PDB file of C-alpha atoms in Angstrom:
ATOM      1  CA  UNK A   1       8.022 -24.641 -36.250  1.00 80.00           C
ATOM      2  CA  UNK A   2      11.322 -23.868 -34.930  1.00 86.00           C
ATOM      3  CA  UNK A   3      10.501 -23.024 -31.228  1.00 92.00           C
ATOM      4  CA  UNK A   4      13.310 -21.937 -28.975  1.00 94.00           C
ATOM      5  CA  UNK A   5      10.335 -22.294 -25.940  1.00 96.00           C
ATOM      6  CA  UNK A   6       7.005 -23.570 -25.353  1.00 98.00           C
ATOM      7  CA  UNK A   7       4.075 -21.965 -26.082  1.00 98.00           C
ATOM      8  CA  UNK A   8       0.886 -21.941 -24.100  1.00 98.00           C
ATOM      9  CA  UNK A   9      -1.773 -20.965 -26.361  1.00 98.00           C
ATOM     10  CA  UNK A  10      -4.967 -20.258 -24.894  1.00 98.00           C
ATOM     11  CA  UNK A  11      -8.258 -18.674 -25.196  1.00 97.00           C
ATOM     12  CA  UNK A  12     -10.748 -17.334 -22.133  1.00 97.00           C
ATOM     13  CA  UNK A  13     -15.048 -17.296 -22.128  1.00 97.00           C
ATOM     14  CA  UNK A  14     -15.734 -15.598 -18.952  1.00 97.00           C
ATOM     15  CA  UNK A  15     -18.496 -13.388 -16.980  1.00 97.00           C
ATOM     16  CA  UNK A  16     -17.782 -10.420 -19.365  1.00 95.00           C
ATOM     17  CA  UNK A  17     -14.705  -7.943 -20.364  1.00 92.00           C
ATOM     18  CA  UNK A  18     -13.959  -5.789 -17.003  1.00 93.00           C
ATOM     19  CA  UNK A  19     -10.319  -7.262 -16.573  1.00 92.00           C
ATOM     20  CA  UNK A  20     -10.492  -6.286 -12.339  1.00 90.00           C
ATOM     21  CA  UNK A  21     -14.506  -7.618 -11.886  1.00 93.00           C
ATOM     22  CA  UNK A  22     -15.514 -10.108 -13.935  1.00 96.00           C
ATOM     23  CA  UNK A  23     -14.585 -14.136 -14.015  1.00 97.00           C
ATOM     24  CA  UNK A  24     -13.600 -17.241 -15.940  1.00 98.00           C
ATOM     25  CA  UNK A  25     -15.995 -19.533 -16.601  1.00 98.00           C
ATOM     26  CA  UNK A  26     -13.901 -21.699 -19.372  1.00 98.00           C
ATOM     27  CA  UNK A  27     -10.096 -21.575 -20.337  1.00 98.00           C
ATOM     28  CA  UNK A  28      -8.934 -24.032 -22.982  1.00 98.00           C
ATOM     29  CA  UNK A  29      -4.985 -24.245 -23.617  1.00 98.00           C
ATOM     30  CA  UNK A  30      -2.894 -25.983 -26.009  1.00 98.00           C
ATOM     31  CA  UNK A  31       0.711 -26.163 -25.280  1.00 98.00           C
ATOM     32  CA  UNK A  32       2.848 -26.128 -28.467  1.00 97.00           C
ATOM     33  CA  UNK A  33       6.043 -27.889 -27.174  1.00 97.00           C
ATOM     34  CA  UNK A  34       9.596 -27.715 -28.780  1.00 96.00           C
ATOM     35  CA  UNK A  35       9.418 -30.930 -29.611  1.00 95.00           C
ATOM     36  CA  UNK A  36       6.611 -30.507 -32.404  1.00 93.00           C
ATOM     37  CA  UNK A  37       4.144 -32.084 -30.315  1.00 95.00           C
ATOM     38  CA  UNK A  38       1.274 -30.204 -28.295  1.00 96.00           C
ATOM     39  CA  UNK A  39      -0.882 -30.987 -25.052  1.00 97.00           C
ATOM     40  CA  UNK A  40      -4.209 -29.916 -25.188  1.00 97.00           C
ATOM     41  CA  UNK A  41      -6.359 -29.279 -22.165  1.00 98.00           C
ATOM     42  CA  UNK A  42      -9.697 -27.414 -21.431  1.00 98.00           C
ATOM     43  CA  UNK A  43     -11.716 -26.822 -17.919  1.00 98.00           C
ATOM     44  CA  UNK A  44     -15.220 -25.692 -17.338  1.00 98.00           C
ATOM     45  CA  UNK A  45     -14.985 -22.856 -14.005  1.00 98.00           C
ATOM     46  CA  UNK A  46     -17.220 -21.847 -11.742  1.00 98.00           C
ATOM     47  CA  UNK A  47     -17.180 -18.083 -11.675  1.00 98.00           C
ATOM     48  CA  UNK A  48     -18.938 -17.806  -8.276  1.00 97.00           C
ATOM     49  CA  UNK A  49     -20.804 -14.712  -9.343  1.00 97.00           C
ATOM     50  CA  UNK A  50     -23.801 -14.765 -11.900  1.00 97.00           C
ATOM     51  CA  UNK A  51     -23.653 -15.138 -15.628  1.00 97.00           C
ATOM     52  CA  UNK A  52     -25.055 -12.212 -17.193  1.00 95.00           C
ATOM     53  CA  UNK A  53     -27.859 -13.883 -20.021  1.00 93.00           C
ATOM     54  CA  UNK A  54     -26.287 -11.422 -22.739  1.00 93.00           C
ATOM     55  CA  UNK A  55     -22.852 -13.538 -21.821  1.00 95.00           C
ATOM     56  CA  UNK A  56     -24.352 -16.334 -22.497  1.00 95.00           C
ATOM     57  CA  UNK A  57     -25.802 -15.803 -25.817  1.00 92.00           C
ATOM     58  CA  UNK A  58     -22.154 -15.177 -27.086  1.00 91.00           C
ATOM     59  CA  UNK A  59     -20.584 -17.921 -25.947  1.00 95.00           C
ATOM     60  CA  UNK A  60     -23.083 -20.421 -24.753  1.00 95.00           C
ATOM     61  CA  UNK A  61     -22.265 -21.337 -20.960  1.00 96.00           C
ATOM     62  CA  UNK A  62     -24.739 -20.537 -18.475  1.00 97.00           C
ATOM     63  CA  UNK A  63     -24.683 -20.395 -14.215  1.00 97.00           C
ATOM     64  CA  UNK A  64     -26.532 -24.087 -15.102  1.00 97.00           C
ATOM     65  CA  UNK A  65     -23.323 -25.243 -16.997  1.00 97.00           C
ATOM     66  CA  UNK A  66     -21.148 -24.291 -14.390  1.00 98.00           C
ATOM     67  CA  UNK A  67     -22.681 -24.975 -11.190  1.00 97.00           C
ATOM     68  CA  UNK A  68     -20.962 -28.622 -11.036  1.00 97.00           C
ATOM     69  CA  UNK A  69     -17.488 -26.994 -12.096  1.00 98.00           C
ATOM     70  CA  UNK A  70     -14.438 -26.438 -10.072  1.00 98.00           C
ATOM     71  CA  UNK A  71     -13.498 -23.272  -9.270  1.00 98.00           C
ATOM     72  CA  UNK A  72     -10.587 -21.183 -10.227  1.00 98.00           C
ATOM     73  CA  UNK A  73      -8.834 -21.702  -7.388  1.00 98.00           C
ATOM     74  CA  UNK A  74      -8.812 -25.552  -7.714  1.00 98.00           C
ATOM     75  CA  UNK A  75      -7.213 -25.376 -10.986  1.00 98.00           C
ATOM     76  CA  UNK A  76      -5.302 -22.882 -10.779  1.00 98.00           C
ATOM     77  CA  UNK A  77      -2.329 -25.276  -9.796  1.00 97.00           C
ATOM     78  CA  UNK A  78      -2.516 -27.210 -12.801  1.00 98.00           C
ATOM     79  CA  UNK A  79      -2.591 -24.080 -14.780  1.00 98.00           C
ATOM     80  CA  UNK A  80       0.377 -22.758 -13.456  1.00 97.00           C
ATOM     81  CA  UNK A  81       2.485 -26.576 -14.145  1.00 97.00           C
ATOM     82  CA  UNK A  82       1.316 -26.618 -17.378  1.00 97.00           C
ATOM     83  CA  UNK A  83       2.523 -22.151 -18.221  1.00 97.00           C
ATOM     84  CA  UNK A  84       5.446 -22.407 -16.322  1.00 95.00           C
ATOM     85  CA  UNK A  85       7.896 -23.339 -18.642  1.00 95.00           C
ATOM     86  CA  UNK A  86       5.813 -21.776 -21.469  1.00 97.00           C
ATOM     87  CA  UNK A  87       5.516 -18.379 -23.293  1.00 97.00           C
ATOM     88  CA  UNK A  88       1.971 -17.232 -23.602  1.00 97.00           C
ATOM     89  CA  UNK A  89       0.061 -16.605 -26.934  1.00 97.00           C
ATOM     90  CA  UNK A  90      -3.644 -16.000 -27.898  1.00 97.00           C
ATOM     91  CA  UNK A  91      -5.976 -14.080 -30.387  1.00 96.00           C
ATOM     92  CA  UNK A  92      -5.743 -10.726 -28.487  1.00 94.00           C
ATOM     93  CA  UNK A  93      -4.305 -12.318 -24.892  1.00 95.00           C
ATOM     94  CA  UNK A  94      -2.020  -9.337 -24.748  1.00 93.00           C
ATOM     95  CA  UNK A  95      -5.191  -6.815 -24.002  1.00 91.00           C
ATOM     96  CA  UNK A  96      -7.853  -9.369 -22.434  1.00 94.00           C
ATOM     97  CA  UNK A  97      -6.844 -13.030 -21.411  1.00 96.00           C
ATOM     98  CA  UNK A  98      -3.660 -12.526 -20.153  1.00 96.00           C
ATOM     99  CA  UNK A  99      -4.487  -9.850 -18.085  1.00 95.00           C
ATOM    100  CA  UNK A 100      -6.989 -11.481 -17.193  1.00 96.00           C
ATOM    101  CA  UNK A 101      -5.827 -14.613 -16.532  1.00 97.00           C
ATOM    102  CA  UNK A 102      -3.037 -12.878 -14.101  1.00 96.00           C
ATOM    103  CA  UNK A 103      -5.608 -10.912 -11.844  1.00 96.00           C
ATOM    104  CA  UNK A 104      -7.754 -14.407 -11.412  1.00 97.00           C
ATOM    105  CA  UNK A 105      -4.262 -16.496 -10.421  1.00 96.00           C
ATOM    106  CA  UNK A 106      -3.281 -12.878  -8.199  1.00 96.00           C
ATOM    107  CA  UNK A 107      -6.814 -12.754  -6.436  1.00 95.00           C
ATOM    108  CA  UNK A 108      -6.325 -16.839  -5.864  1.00 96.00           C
ATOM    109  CA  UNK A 109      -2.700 -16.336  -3.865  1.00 96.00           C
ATOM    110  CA  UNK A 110      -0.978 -17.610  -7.118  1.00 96.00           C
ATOM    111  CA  UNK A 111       1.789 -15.553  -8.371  1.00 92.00           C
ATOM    112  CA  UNK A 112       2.377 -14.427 -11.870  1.00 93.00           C
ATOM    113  CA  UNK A 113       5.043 -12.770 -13.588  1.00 92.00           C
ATOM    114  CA  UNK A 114       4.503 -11.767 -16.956  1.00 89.00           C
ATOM    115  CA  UNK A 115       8.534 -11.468 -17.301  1.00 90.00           C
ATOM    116  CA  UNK A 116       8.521 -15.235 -17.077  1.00 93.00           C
ATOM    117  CA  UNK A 117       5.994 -15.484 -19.608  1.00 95.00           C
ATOM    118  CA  UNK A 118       6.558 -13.654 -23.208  1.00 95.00           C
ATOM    119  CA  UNK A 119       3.314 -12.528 -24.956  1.00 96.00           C
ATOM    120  CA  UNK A 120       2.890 -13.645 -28.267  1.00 96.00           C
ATOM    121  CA  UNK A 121      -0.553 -12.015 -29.657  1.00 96.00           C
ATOM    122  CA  UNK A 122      -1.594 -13.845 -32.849  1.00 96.00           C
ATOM    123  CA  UNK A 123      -4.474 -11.235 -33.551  1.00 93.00           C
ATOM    124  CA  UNK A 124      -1.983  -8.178 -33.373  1.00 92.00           C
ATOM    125  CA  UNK A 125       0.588 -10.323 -36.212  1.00 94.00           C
ATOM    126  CA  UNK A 126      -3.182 -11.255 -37.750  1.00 89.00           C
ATOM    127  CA  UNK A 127      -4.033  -7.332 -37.955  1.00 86.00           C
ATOM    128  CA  UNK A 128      -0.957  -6.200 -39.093  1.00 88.00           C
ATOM    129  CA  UNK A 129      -0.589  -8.155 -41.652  1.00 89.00           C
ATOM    130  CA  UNK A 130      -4.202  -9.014 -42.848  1.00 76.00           C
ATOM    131  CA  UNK A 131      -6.738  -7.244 -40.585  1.00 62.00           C
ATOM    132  CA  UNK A 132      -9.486  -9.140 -39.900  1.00 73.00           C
ATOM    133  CA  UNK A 133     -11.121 -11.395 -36.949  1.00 84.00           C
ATOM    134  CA  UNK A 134     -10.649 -14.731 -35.822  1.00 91.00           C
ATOM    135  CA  UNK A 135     -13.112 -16.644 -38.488  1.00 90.00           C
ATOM    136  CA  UNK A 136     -11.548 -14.797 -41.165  1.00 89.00           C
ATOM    137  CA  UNK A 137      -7.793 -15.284 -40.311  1.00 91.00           C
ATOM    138  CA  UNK A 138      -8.985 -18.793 -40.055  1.00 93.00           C
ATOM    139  CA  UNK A 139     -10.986 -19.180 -43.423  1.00 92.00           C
ATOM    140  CA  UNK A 140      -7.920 -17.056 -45.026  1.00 91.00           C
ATOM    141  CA  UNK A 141      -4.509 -18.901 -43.388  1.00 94.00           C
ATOM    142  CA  UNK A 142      -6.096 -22.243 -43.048  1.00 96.00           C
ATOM    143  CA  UNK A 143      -8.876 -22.490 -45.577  1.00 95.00           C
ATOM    144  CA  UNK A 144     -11.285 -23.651 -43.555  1.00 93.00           C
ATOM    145  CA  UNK A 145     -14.560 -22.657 -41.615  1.00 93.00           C
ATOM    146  CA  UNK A 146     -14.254 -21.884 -38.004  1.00 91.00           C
ATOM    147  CA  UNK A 147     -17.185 -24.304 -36.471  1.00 87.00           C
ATOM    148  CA  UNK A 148     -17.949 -23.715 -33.000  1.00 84.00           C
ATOM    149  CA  UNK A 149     -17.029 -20.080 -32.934  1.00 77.00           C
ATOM    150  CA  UNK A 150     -16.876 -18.662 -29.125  1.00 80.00           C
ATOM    151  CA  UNK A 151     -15.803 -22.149 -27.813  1.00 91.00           C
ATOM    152  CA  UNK A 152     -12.623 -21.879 -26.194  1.00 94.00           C
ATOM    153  CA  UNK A 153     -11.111 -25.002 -27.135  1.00 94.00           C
ATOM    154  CA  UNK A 154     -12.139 -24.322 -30.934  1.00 93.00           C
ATOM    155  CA  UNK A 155     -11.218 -20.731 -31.168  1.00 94.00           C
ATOM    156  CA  UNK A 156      -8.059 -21.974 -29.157  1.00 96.00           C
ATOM    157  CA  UNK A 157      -7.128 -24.613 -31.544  1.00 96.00           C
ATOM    158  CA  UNK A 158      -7.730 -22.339 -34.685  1.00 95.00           C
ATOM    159  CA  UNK A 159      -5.531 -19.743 -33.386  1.00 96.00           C
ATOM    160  CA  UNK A 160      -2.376 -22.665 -32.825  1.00 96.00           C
ATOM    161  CA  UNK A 161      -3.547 -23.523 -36.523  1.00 96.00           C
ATOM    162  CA  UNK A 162      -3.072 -20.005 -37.466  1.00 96.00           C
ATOM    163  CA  UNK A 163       0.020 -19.004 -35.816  1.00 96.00           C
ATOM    164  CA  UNK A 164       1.712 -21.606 -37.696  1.00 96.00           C
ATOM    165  CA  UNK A 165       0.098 -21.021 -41.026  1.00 96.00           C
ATOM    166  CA  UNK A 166       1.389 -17.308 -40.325  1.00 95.00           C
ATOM    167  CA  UNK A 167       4.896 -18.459 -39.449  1.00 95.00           C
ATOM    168  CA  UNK A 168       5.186 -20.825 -42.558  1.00 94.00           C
ATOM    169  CA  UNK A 169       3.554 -17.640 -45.086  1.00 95.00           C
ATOM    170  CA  UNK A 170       5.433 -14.686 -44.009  1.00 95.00           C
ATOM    171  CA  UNK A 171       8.898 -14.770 -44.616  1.00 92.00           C
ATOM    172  CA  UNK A 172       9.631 -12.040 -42.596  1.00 92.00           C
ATOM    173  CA  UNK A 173       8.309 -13.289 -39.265  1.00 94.00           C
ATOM    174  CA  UNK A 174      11.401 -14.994 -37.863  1.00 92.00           C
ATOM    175  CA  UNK A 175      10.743 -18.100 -36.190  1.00 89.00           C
ATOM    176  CA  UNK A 176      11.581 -17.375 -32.921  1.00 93.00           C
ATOM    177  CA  UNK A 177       9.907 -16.827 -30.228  1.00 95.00           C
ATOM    178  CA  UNK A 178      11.351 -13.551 -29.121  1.00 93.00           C
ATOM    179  CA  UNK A 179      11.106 -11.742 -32.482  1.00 93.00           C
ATOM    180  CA  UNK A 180       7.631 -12.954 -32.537  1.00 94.00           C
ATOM    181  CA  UNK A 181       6.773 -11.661 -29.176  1.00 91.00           C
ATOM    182  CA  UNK A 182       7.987  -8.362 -29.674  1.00 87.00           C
ATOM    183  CA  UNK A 183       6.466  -8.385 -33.575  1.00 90.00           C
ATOM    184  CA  UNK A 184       2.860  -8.937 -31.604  1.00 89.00           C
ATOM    185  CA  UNK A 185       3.621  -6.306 -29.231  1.00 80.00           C
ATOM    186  CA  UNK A 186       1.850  -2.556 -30.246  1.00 69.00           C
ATOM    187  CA  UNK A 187       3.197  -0.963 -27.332  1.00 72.00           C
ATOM    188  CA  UNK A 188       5.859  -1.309 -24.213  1.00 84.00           C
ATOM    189  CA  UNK A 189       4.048  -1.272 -21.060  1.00 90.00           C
ATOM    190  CA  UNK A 190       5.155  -2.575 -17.905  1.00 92.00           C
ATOM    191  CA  UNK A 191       1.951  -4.256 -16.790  1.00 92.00           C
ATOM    192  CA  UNK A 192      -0.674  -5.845 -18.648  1.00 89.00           C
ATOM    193  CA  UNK A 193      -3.552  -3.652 -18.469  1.00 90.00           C
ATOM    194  CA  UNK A 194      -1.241  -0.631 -19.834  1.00 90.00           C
ATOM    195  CA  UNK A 195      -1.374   1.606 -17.303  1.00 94.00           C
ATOM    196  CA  UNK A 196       2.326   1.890 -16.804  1.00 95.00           C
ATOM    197  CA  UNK A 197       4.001   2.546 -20.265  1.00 94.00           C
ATOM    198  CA  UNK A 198       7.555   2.326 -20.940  1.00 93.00           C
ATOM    199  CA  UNK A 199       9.854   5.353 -22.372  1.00 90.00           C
ATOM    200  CA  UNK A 200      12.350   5.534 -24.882  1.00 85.00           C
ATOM    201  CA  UNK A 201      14.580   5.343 -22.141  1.00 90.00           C
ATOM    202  CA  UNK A 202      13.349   2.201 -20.807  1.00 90.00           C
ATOM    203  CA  UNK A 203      11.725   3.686 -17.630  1.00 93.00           C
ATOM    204  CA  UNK A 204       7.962   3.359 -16.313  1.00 96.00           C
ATOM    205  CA  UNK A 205       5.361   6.188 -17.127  1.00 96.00           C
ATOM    206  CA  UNK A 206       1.823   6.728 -15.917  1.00 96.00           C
ATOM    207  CA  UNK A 207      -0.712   6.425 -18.754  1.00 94.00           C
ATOM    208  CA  UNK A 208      -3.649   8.228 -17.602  1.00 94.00           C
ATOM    209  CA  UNK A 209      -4.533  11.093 -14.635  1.00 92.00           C
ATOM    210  CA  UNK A 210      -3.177  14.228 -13.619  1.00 94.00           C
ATOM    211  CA  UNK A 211       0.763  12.470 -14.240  1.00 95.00           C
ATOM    212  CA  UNK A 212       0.145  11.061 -17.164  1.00 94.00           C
ATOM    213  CA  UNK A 213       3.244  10.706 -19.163  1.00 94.00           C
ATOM    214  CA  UNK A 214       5.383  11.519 -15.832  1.00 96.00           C
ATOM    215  CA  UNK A 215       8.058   8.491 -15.258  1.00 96.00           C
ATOM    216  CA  UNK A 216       5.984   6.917 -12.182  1.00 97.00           C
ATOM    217  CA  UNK A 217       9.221   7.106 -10.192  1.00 95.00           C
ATOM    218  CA  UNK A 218       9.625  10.575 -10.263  1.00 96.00           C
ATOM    219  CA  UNK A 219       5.914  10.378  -8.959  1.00 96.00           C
ATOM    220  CA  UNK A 220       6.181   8.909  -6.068  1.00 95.00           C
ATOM    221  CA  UNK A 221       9.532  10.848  -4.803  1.00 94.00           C
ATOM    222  CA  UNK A 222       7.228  13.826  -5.415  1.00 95.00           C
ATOM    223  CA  UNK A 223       4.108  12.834  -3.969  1.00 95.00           C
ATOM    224  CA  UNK A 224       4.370   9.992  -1.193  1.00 90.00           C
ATOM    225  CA  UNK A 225       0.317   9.515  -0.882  1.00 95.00           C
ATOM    226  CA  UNK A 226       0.093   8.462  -4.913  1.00 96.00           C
ATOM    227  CA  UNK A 227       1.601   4.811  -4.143  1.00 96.00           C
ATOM    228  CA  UNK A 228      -1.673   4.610  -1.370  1.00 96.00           C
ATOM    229  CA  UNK A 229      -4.000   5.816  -3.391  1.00 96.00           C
ATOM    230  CA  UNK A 230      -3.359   3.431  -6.462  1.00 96.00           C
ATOM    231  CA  UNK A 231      -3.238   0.779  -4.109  1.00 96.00           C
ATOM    232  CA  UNK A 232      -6.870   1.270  -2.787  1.00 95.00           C
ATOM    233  CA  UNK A 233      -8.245   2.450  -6.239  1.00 94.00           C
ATOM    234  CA  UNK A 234      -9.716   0.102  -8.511  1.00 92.00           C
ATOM    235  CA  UNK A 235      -6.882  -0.955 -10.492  1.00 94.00           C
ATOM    236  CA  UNK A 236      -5.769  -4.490 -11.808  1.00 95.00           C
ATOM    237  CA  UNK A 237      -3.916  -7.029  -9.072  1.00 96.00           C
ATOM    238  CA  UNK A 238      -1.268  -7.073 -11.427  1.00 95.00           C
ATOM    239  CA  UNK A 239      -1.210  -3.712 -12.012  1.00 95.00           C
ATOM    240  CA  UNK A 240      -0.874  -2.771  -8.516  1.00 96.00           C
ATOM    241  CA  UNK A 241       1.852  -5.370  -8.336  1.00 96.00           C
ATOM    242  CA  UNK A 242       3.788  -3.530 -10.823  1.00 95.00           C
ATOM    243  CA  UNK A 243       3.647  -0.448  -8.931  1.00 96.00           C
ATOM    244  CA  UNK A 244       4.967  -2.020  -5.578  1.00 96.00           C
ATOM    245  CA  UNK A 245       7.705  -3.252  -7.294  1.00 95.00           C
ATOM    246  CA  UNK A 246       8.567  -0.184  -8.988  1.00 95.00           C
ATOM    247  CA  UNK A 247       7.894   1.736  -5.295  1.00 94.00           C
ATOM    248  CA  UNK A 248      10.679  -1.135  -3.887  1.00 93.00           C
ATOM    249  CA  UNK A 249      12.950  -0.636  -6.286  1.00 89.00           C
ATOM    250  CA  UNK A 250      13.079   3.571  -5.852  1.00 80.00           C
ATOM    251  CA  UNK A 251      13.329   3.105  -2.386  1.00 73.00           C
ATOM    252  CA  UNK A 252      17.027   1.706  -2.616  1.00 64.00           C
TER     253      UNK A 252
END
């Protein structure tokens, strides 16, 4: 591959799928570097809270597992060395582990900034060009059986394995990291969890409510108490990051 950046590819088994509640209790990366080589590194977390037994029968780590594990917050800072010169890709990171991923670093005092960081979603290139899931796109790019499914390290690994497969079938996927980002993008929002979309004039819009499709600017001129109210709702860190800064930026 022809990378114009790194790539942090990585894959998430946590508490369960509510982005603002629930925990990681494994993250796996492997950093494709420009260079050709890669760096592969995995971590065991404790979550802190319970994991529910119905969690643990998909991917196989239980609160017994764990209990000797660091937390989040004592990792975090060798997370962020090894993503800060990287892009970010995953099999569906753009809806779940990177968003994620950004409200566990947010709640821990670590900043992220998805601007520094562009998305590249294997599953969404995966799905628009042969839609399946991750054993399949594995079995059909790489001709091989995905062992270990629900393992992050595995699942991690297979997606690296596919994203190159993908680059090297489809001529039409330029390899570059930009084209690819925006190629695995299905829609411009301006945070992660897609609450604030982005018009075809390049400005933020609320997604859901009583403003929905209203440019969130426009908003909070209008109606001073909105800004509060997100802010003590139960939105995503990140998301309510987003907000602030769009709230700063009006105010000049």
């Amino acid at each position: 591959m022809n990378l114009t950046k790194n790539i942090c590819f990585f894959d998430l088994e946590t508490t369960g799928i509510n982005i603002s509640k629930d925990r990681i209790v494994e993250i796996s990366i492997v950093k494709a570097l420009t260079n050709g080589e890669k760096e592969v590194k995995t971590w065991k977390v404790n979550p802190g809270i319970p994991i529910p037994p119905e969690t643990t029968a998909i991917h196989g780590i239980s609160d017994e597992d764990v209990k000797d594990a660091p937390s989040f917050k004592e990792i975090a800072p060798q997370i962020m060395e090894m993503i800060k010169d990287s892009d970010l890709g995953g099999f569906n990171s753009n809806r779940f582990d990177i968003p994620l991923l950004a409200e566990e670093l947010i709640r821990n005092g670590f900043d992220f900034d998805l601007t520094k960081h562009r998305p590249i979603d294997v599953q969404v290139i995966y799905h628009k060009m042969e839609p399946r899931n991750l054993s399949a796109a594995y079995k059909y790019y790489c001709d091989k059986d995905l062992v270990d499914a629900h393992s992050a390290e595995a699942d991690t690994l297979a997606t690296y394995e596919i994203f190159k497969a993908q680059v090297e079938k489809y001529e039409e996927l330029e390899n570059d990291n930009q084209f690819l980002s925006e190629f695995s993008s299905q829609r411009k929002t301006a945070d992660l969890a897609g609450f604030i979309h982005i018009d075809a004039q390049g400005d933020e819009t609320i997604s859901f409510g009583k403003y929905k499709g209203q440019k969130v600017k426009d908003v909070f001129a209008k109606d001073p108490g909105y800004y509060a109210w997100i802010q003590n709702a139960d939105f995503p860190l990140y998301t309510k990051k987003v907000f602030t800064r769009i709230k700063l930026k009006s105010s000049f």
